[in-house]
Coordinates of C-alpha atoms in Angstrom, one line a residue:
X255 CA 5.5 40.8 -1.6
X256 CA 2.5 43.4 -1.5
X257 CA 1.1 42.0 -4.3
X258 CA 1.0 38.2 -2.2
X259 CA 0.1 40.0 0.6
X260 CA -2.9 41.3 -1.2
X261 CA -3.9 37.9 -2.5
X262 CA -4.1 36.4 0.4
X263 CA -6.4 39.0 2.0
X264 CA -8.8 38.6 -1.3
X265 CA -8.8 35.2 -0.5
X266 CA -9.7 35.8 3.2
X267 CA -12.5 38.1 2.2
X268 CA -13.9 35.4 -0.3
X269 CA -13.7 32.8 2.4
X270 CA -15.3 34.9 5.2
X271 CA -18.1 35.8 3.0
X272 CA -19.0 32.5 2.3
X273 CA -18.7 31.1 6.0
X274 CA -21.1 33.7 6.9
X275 CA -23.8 33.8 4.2
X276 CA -23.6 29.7 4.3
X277 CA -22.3 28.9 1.1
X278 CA -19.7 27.1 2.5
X279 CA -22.4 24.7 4.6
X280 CA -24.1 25.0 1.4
X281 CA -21.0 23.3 -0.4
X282 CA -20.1 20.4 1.8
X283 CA -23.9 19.6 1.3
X284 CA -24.0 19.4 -2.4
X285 CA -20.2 17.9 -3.3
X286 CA -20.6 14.4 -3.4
X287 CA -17.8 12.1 -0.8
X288 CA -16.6 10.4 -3.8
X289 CA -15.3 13.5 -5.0
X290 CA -14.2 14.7 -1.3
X291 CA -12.1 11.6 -1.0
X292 CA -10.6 12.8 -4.3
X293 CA -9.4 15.6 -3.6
X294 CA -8.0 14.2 -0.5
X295 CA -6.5 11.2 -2.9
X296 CA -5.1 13.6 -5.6
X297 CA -3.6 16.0 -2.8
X298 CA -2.5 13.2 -0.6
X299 CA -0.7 11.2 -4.3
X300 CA 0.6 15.4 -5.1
X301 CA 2.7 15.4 -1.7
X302 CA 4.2 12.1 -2.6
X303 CA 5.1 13.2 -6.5
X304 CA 6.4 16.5 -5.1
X305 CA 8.6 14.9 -2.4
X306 CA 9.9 12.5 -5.3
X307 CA 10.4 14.7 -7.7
X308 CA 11.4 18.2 -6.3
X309 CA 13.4 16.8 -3.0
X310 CA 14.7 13.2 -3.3
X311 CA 15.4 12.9 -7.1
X312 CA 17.8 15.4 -7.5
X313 CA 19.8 14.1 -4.6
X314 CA 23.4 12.1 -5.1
X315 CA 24.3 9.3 -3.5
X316 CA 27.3 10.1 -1.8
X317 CA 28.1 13.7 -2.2
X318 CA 27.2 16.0 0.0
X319 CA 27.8 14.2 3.1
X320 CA 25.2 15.1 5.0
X321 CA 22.5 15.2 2.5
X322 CA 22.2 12.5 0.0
X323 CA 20.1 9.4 -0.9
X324 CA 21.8 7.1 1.6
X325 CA 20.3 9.4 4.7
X326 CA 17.0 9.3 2.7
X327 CA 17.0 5.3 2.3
X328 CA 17.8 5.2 6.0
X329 CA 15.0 7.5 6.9
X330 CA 12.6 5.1 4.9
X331 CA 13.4 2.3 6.5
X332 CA 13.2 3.9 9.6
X333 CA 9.9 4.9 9.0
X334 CA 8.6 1.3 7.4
X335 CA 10.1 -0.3 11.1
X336 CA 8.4 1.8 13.1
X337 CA 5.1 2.0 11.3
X338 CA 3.4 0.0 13.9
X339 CA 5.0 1.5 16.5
X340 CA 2.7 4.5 17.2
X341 CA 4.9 5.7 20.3
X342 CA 7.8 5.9 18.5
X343 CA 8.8 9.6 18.4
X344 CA 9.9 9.5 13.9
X345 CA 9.2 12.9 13.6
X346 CA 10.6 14.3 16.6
X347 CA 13.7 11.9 16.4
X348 CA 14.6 12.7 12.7
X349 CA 13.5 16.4 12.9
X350 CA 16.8 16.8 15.5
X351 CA 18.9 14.5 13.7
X352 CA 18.2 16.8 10.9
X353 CA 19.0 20.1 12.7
X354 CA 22.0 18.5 13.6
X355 CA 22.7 18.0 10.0
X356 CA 21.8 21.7 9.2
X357 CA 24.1 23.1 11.9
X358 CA 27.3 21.2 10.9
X359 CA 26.2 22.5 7.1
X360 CA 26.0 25.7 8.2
X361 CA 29.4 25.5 10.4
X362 CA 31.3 24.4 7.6
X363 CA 29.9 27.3 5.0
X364 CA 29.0 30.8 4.9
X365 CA 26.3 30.7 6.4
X366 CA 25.7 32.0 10.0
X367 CA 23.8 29.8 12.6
X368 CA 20.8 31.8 14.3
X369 CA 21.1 34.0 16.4
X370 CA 19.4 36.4 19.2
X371 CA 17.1 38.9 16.6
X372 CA 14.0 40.0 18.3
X373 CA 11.7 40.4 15.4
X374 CA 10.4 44.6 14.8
X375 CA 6.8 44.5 13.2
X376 CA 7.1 46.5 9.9
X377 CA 3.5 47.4 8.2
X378 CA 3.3 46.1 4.7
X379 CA 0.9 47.8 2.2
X380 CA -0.8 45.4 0.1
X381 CA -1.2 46.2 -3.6
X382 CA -4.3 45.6 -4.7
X383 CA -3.8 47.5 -7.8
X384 CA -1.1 46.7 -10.0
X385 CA 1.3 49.9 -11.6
X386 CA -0.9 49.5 -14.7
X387 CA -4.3 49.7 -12.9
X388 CA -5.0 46.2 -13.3
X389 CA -5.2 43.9 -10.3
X390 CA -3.0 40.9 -10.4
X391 CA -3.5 40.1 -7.2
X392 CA -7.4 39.6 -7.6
X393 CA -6.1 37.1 -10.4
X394 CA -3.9 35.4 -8.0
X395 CA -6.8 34.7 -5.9
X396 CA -9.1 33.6 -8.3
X397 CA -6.5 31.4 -8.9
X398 CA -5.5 30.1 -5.5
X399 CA -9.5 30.4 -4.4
X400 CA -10.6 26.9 -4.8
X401 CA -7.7 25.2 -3.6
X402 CA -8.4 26.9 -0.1
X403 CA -12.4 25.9 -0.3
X404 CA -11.6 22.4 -1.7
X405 CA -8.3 21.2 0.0
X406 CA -8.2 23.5 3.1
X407 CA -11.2 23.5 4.1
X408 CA -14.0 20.7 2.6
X409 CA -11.8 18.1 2.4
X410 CA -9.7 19.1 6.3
X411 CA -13.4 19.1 7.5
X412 CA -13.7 15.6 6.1
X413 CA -10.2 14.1 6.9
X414 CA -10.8 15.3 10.4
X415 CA -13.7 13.0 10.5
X416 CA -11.7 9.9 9.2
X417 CA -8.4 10.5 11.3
X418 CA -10.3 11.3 14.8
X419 CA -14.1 10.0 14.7
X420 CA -14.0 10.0 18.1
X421 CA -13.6 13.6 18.5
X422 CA -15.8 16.8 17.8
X423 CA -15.6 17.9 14.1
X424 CA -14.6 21.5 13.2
X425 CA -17.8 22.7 11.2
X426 CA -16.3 24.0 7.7
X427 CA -17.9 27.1 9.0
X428 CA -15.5 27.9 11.6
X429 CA -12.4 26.7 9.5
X430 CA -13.8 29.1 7.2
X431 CA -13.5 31.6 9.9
X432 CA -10.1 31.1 11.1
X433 CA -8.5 31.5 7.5
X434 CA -10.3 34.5 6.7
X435 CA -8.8 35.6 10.7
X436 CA -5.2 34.5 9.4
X437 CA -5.2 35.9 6.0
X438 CA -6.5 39.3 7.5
X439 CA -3.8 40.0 10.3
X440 CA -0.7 38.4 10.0
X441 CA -0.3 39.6 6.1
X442 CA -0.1 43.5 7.5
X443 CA 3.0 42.5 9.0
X444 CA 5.1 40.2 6.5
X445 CA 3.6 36.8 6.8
X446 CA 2.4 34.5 4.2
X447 CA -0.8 33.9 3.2
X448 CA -2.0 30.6 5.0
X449 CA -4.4 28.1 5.3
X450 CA -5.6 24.6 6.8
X451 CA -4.3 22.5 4.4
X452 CA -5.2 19.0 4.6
X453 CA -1.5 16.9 4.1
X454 CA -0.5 18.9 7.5
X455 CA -3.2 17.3 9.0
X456 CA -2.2 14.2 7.8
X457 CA 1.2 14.9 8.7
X458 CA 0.6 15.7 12.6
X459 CA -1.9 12.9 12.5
X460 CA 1.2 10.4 11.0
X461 CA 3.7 11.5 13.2
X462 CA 1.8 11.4 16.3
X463 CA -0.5 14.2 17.0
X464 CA -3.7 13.2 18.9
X465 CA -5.5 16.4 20.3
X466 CA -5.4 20.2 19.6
X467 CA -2.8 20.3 22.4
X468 CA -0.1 18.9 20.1
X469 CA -0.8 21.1 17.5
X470 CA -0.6 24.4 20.3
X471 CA 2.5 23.2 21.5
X472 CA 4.2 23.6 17.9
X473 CA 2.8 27.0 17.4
X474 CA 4.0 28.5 20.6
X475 CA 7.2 26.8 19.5
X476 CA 7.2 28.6 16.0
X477 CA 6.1 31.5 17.8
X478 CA 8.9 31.8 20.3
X479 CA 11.6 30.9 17.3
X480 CA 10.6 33.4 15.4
X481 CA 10.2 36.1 18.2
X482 CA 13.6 35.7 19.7
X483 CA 15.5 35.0 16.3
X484 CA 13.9 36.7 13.5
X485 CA 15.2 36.6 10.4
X486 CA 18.5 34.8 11.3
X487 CA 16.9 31.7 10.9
X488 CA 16.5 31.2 7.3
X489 CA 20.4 30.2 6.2
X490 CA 19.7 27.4 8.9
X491 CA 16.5 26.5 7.5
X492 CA 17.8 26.9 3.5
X493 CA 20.5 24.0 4.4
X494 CA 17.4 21.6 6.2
X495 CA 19.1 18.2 4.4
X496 CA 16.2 17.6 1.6
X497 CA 16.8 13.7 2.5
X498 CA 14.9 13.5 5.7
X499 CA 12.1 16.2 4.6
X500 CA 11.5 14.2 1.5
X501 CA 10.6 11.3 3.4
X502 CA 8.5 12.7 6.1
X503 CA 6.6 14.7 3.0
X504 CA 6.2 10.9 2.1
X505 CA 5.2 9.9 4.9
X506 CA 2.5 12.9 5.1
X507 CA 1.0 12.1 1.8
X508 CA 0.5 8.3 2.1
X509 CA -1.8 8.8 5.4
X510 CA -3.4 11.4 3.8
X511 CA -3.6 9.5 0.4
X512 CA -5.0 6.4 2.9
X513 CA -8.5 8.1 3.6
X514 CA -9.8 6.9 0.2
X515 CA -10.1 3.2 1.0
X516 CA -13.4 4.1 3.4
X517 CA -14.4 5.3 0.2
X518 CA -17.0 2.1 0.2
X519 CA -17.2 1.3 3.8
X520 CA -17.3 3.7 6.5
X521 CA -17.8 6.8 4.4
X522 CA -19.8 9.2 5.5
X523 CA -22.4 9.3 3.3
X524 CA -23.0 5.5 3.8
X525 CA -24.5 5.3 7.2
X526 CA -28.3 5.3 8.0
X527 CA -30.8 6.5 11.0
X528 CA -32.2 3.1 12.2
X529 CA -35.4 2.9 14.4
X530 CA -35.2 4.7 18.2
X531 CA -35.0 2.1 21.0
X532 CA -37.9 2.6 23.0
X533 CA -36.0 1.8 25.9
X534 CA -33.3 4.7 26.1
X535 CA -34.6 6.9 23.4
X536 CA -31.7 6.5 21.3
X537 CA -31.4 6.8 17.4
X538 CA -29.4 4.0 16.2
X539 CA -27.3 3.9 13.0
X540 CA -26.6 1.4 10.2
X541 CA -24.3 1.0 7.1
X542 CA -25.8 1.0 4.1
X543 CA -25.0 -1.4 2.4
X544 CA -23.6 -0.9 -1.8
X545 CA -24.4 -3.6 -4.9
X546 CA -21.4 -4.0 -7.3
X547 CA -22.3 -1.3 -9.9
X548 CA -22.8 1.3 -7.2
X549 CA -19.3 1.0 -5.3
X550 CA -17.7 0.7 -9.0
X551 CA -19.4 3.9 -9.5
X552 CA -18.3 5.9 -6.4
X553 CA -14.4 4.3 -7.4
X554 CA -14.2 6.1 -10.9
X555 CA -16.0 8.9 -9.3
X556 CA -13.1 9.7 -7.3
X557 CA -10.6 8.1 -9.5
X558 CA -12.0 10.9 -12.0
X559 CA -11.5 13.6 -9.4
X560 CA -8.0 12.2 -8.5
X561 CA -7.0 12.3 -12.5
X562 CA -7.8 15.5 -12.6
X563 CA -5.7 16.9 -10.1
X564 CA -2.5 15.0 -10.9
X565 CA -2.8 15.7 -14.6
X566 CA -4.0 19.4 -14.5
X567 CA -2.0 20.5 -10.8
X568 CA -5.1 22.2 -10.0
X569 CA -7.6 21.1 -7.8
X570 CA -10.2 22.8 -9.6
X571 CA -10.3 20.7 -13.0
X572 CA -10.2 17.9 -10.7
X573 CA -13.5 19.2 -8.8
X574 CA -14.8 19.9 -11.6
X575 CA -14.1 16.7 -13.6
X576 CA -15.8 14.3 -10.3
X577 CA -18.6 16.4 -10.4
X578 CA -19.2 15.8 -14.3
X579 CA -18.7 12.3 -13.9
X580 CA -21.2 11.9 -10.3
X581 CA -23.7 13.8 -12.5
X582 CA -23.2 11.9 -15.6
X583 CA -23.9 8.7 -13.3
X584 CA -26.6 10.5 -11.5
X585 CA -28.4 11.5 -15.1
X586 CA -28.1 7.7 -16.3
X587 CA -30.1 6.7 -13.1
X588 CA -32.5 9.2 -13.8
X589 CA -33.1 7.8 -17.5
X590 CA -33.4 4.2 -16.7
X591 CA -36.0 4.8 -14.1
X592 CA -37.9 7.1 -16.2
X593 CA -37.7 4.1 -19.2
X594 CA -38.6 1.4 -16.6
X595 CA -42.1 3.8 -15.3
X596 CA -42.7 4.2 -19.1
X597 CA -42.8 0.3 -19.4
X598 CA -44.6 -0.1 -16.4
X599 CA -47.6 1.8 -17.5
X600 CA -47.6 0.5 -20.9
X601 CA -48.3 -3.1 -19.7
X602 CA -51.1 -1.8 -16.8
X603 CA -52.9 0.8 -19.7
X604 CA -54.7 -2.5 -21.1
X605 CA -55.8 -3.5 -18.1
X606 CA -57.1 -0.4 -17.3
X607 CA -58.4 0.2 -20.2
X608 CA -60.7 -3.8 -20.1

């Protein structure tokens, strides 16, 4: 646990030094949106795999009663019948049926339900140093360091933009900010390192979530659980039926996965300053318009990013591989319009020269 601990306080100072010498600004300037919508396709298409593979495959069809693939094709049809029913409370409706499910589980085993355990603060050390003066920690951050930047906070930045572009945009700067904030106090005292990943964004956004009151609301709510009953609340939590989560992990990855089809219209990237209107001073803005080859290009530039991720679990070789490809694209361009200025003052030099 120290040695977590530490990790996620090196990734808190890496992130809070580059929210406040700008590199992060600096970033979300230079990174290309086809490889933002990427990541945000790769992490959304990860959720899915994992929710497949680790939660809903392994499950039987029948046995154990309250946990099996029946619940979970119930729970997907639920959630295809309801899709266009925005004020349909899914998440709220299955997250109780579910606890339901967890209770009986636990009533019927070893377990113990929850009960009242106000939680004592303990100080945990972190270990910065392993026994053998190395510092696996540092390595784990390293590690850990560009999923934060790319997924937590560059693409959340962006996603924020497609789910609510009626709404103020967090800068990456102050996202930047909070996780450094989070990293640095709650790990003294036993929590996890955190951040702002993007598929819970998606995931409040699918279910419901409109406005940063929804998303106060469930903190105070995790706040006051874990306050009043501590510890006591993890065999209840250990037997949440894999079924239902499976399904709303789904769920979560498919809006988030979504995102990339403004890849080409809507993006970001794509809209223009347009002449004032004299009349009310306003600066007007128009979608650029893409030719074939260029929105085929900004496609396998994401598609690249995508591949990455899924093949390599690691957002970094996907990064990496988007940004080969974008500048691989970007270099031909700059060849063919150096060629075409060669030719162009080939056939003016003899009239020049007459």
């Amino acid at each position: 646990m120290e040695v977590v601990v530490a990790a996620g306080q090196w990734v808190g100072a890496a992130v809070l030094v580059m929210s406040v010498t700008g590199l992060l600004r600096w970033a979300v300037s230079v990174v290309p949106i086809p490889v933002v919508k990427g990541i945000q396709l790769g992490a959304g298409l990860s959720l899915i795999i994992g929710a497949g593979t680790s939660l809903l495959q392994p499950l039987h069809w029948i046995h154990p009663v309250l946990d099996n693939r029946i619940w979970a094709l119930f729970a997907f049809l639920v959630l295809i019948v309801t899709q266009r029913l925005p004020r349909f409370p899914y998440a709220f409706a299955f997250f109780i049926l579910a606890i339901i499910f967890a209770i009986i589980a636990v009533l019927t085993s070893h377990h113990r339900l929850p009960s009242f355990h106000v939680w004592h603060p303990h100080l945990i050390l972190p270990s910065w140093i392993g026994p053998h003066r190395d510092a696996p920690a540092l390595w784990m951050a390293i590690g850990q360091l560009p999923l934060t930047t790319l997924n937590s906070i560059i693409a959340v930045t962006a996603l924020a933009a497609d789910l609510l572009p009626d709404l103020p945009v967090p800068s990456v700067t102050s996202i930047g900010m909070s996780v450094a904030c989070m990293n640095f106090t709650g790990t003294w005292f036993g929590a996890m390192p955190v951040c702002h990943g993007a598929g819970g964004l998606a995931a409040q956004y699918r279910f419901g979530a409109r406005s940063g009151a929804s998303i106060i609301f469930l903190g105070l709510v995790k706040l006051v659980l874990g306050l009043v009953f501590g510890e006591t609340l993890i065999d209840l939590l250990k037997l949440y039926p894999k079924s239902i989560l499976g399904i709303m992990v789904l769920a979560a990855g498919l809006e988030l996965a979504k995102v990339g089809h403004s890849l080409n219209k809507g993006a970001p990237d794509l809209w223009e300053n347009a002449a004032s209107d004299s009349f009310s001073g306003r600066v007007g803005r128009i979608h650029r318009d893409l030719g074939d080859e260029e929105r085929m290009e900004r496609w396998t530039v994401m598609l690249m990013t995508t591949a990455g991720i899924l093949a390599f679990k690691n957002d970094a070789v996907g990064f990496v591989a988007g940004m080969l490809c974008h500048w691989a694209y970007k270099g031909s361009e700059w060849l063919n319009k150096r060629n075409r200025s060669r030719l162009l003052r080939g056939e003016r030099a003899p009239l020049l020269s007459s």
